[in-house]
C-alpha positions as a printed NumPy array, in Angstrom:
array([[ 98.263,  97.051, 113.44 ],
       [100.751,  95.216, 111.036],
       [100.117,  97.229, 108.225],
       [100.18 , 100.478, 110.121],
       [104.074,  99.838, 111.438],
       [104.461,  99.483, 106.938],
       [103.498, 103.135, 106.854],
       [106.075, 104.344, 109.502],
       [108.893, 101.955, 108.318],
       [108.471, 102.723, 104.294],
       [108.374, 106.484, 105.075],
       [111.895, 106.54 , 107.196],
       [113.775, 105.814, 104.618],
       [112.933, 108.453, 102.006],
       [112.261, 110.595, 104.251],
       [115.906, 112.354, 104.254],
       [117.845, 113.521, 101.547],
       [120.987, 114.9  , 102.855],
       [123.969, 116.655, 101.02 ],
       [127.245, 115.608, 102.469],
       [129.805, 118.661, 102.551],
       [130.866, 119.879,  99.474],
       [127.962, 118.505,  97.29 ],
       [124.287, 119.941,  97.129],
       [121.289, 118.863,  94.802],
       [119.727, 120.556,  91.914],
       [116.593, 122.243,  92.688],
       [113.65 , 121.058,  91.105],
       [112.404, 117.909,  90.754],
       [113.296, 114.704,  92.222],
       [112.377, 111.369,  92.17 ],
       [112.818, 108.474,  94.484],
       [112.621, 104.574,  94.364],
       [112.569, 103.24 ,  97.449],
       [112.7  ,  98.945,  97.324],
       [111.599,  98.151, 101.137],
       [111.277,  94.786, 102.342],
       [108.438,  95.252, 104.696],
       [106.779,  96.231, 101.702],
       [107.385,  92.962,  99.746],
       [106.594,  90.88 , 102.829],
       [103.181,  92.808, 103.197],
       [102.674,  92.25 ,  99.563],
       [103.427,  88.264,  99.665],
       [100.644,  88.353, 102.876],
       [ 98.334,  89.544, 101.187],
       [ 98.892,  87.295,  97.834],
       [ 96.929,  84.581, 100.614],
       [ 94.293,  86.951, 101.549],
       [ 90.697,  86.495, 100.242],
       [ 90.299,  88.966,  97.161],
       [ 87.546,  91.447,  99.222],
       [ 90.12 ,  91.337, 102.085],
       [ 93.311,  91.85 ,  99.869],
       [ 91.668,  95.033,  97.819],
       [ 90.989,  96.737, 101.394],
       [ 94.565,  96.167, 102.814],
       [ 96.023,  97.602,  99.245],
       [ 93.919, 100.235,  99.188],
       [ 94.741, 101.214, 102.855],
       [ 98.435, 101.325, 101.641],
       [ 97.228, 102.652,  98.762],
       [ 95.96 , 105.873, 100.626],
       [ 98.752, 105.833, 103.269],
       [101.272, 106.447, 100.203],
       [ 98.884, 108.952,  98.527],
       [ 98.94 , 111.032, 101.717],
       [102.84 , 110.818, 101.662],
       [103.003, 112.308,  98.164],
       [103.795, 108.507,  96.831],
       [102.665, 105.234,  95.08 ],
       [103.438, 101.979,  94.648],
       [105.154, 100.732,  91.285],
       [104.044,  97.693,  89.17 ],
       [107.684,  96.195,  90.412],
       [106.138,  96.628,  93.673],
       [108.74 , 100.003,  94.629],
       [107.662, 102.938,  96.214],
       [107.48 , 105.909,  93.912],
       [108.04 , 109.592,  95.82 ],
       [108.554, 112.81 ,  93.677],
       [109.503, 116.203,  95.769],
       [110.434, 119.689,  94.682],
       [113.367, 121.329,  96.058],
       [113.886, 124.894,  96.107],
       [116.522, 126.753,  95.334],
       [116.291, 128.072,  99.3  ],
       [116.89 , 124.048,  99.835],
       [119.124, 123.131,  97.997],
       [121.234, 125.754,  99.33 ],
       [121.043, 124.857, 102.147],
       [122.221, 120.906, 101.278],
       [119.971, 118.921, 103.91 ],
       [116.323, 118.304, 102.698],
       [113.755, 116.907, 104.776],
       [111.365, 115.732, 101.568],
       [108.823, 113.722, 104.107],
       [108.735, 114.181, 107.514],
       [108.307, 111.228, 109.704],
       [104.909, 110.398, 110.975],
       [104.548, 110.861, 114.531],
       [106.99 , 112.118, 117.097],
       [110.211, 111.219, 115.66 ],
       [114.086, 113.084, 115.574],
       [116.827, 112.548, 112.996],
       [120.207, 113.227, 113.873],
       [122.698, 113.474, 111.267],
       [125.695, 111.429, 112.916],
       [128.216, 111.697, 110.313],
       [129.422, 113.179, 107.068],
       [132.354, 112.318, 104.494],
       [132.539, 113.3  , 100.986],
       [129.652, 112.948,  99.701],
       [128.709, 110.314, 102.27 ],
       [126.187, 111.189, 104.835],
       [125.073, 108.94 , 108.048],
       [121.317, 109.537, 109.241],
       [120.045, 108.486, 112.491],
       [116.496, 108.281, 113.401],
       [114.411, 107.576, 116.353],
       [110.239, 107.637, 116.729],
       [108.418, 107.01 , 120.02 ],
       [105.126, 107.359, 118.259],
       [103.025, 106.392, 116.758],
       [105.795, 103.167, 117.713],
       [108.783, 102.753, 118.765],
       [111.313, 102.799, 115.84 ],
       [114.475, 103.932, 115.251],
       [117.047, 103.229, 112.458],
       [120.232, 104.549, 110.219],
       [119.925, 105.619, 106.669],
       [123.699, 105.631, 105.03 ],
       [123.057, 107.589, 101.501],
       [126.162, 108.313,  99.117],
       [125.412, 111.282,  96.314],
       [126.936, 110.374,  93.149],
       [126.245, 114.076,  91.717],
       [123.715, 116.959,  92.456],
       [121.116, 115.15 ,  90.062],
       [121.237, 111.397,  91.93 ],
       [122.363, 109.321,  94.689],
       [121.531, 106.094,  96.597],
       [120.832, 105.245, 100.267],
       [120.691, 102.068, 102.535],
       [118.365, 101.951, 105.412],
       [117.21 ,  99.689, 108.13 ],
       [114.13 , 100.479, 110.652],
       [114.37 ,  98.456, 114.065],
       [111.773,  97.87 , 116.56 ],
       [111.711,  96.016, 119.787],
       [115.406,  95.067, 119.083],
       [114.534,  93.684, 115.463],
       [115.06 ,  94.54 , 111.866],
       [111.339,  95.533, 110.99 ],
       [112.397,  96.439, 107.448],
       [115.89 ,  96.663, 105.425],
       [115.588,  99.671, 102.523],
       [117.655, 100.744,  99.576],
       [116.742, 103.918,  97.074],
       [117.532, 105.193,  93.962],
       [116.626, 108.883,  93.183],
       [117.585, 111.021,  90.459],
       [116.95 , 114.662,  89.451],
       [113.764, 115.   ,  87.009],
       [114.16 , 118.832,  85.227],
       [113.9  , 122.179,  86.901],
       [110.048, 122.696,  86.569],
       [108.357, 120.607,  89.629],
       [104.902, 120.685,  88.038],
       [101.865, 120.693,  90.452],
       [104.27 , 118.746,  92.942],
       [104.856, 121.492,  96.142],
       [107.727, 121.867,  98.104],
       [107.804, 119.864, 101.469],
       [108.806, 120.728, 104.657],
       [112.6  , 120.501, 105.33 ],
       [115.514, 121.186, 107.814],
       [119.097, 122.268, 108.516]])
């Protein structure tokens, strides 16, 4: 289903927030902005779509970004907040989501505070993609991402995410790797 390859492609791109050498993040909480043009595609779709029809494909999405600890701005961005331990941000590479399916990232490069992302899913489709994000400081950076299937650009993604406070709220830690 269309909508289902949005879930997979909107996901890989905040799904990694790596630390180059020499910088890590502040524990605590984080937020992320992720502008995804899958997204905006899927949301000028359904502008056509009968109204009965266009409330069940937003609240599919709806609940497909509520199960990934995220939302959907009035700008039309997705919204993720994540906690990071201290334990994580030690360690400088946080997984915040991980990616649906059977998927493997591969951190292929790092300079400064530069890291290169690599990331390949075989279900539930085939998908694979870089994610190039630059850390500005331990409290924000930005990324670039693109998500290819079949041998095309499925969706093209950039984020903005910045440190919130120390005190993550009733948002939990995710799962995360080294």
């Amino acid at each position: 289903m269309k909508y289902k390859m949005l879930g997979i492609a909107a996901v890989a791109l905040f799904a990694v927030t790596a630390f180059a050498d020499g910088a890590r993040p502040r524990s605590g909480l984080w937020e992320s902005i992720t502008q995804s043009s899958m997204l905006s595609a899927a949301q000028e779709m359904m502008a056509a779509l009968p109204p009965a029809e266009r409330k069940q494909v937003e609240d599919m999405i709806a609940a497909e970004m509520a199960q990934l600890g995220s939302s959907i701005n009035e700008a039309g961005m997705i919204v993720t907040k994540a906690c990071v331990t201290p334990e994580m941000a030690k360690l400088g590479l946080v997984l915040i989501q991980p990616p649906q399916g059977n998927c493997a990232l591969t951190a292929s490069s790092s300079v400064d505070n530069t890291v290169k992302v690599s990331f390949a899913c075989t279900e539930p489709a085939e998908v694979s993609g870089e994610i190039e994000a630059t850390y500005q400081s331990d409290s924000a950076y930005s990324a670039v991402g693109i998500t290819v299937a079949n041998g095309q650009i499925v969706d093209t993604q950039t984020v903005s995410a910045r440190w919130l406070g120390v005190d993550c709220g009733d948002v939990e830690p995710r799962p995360f790797i080294k």
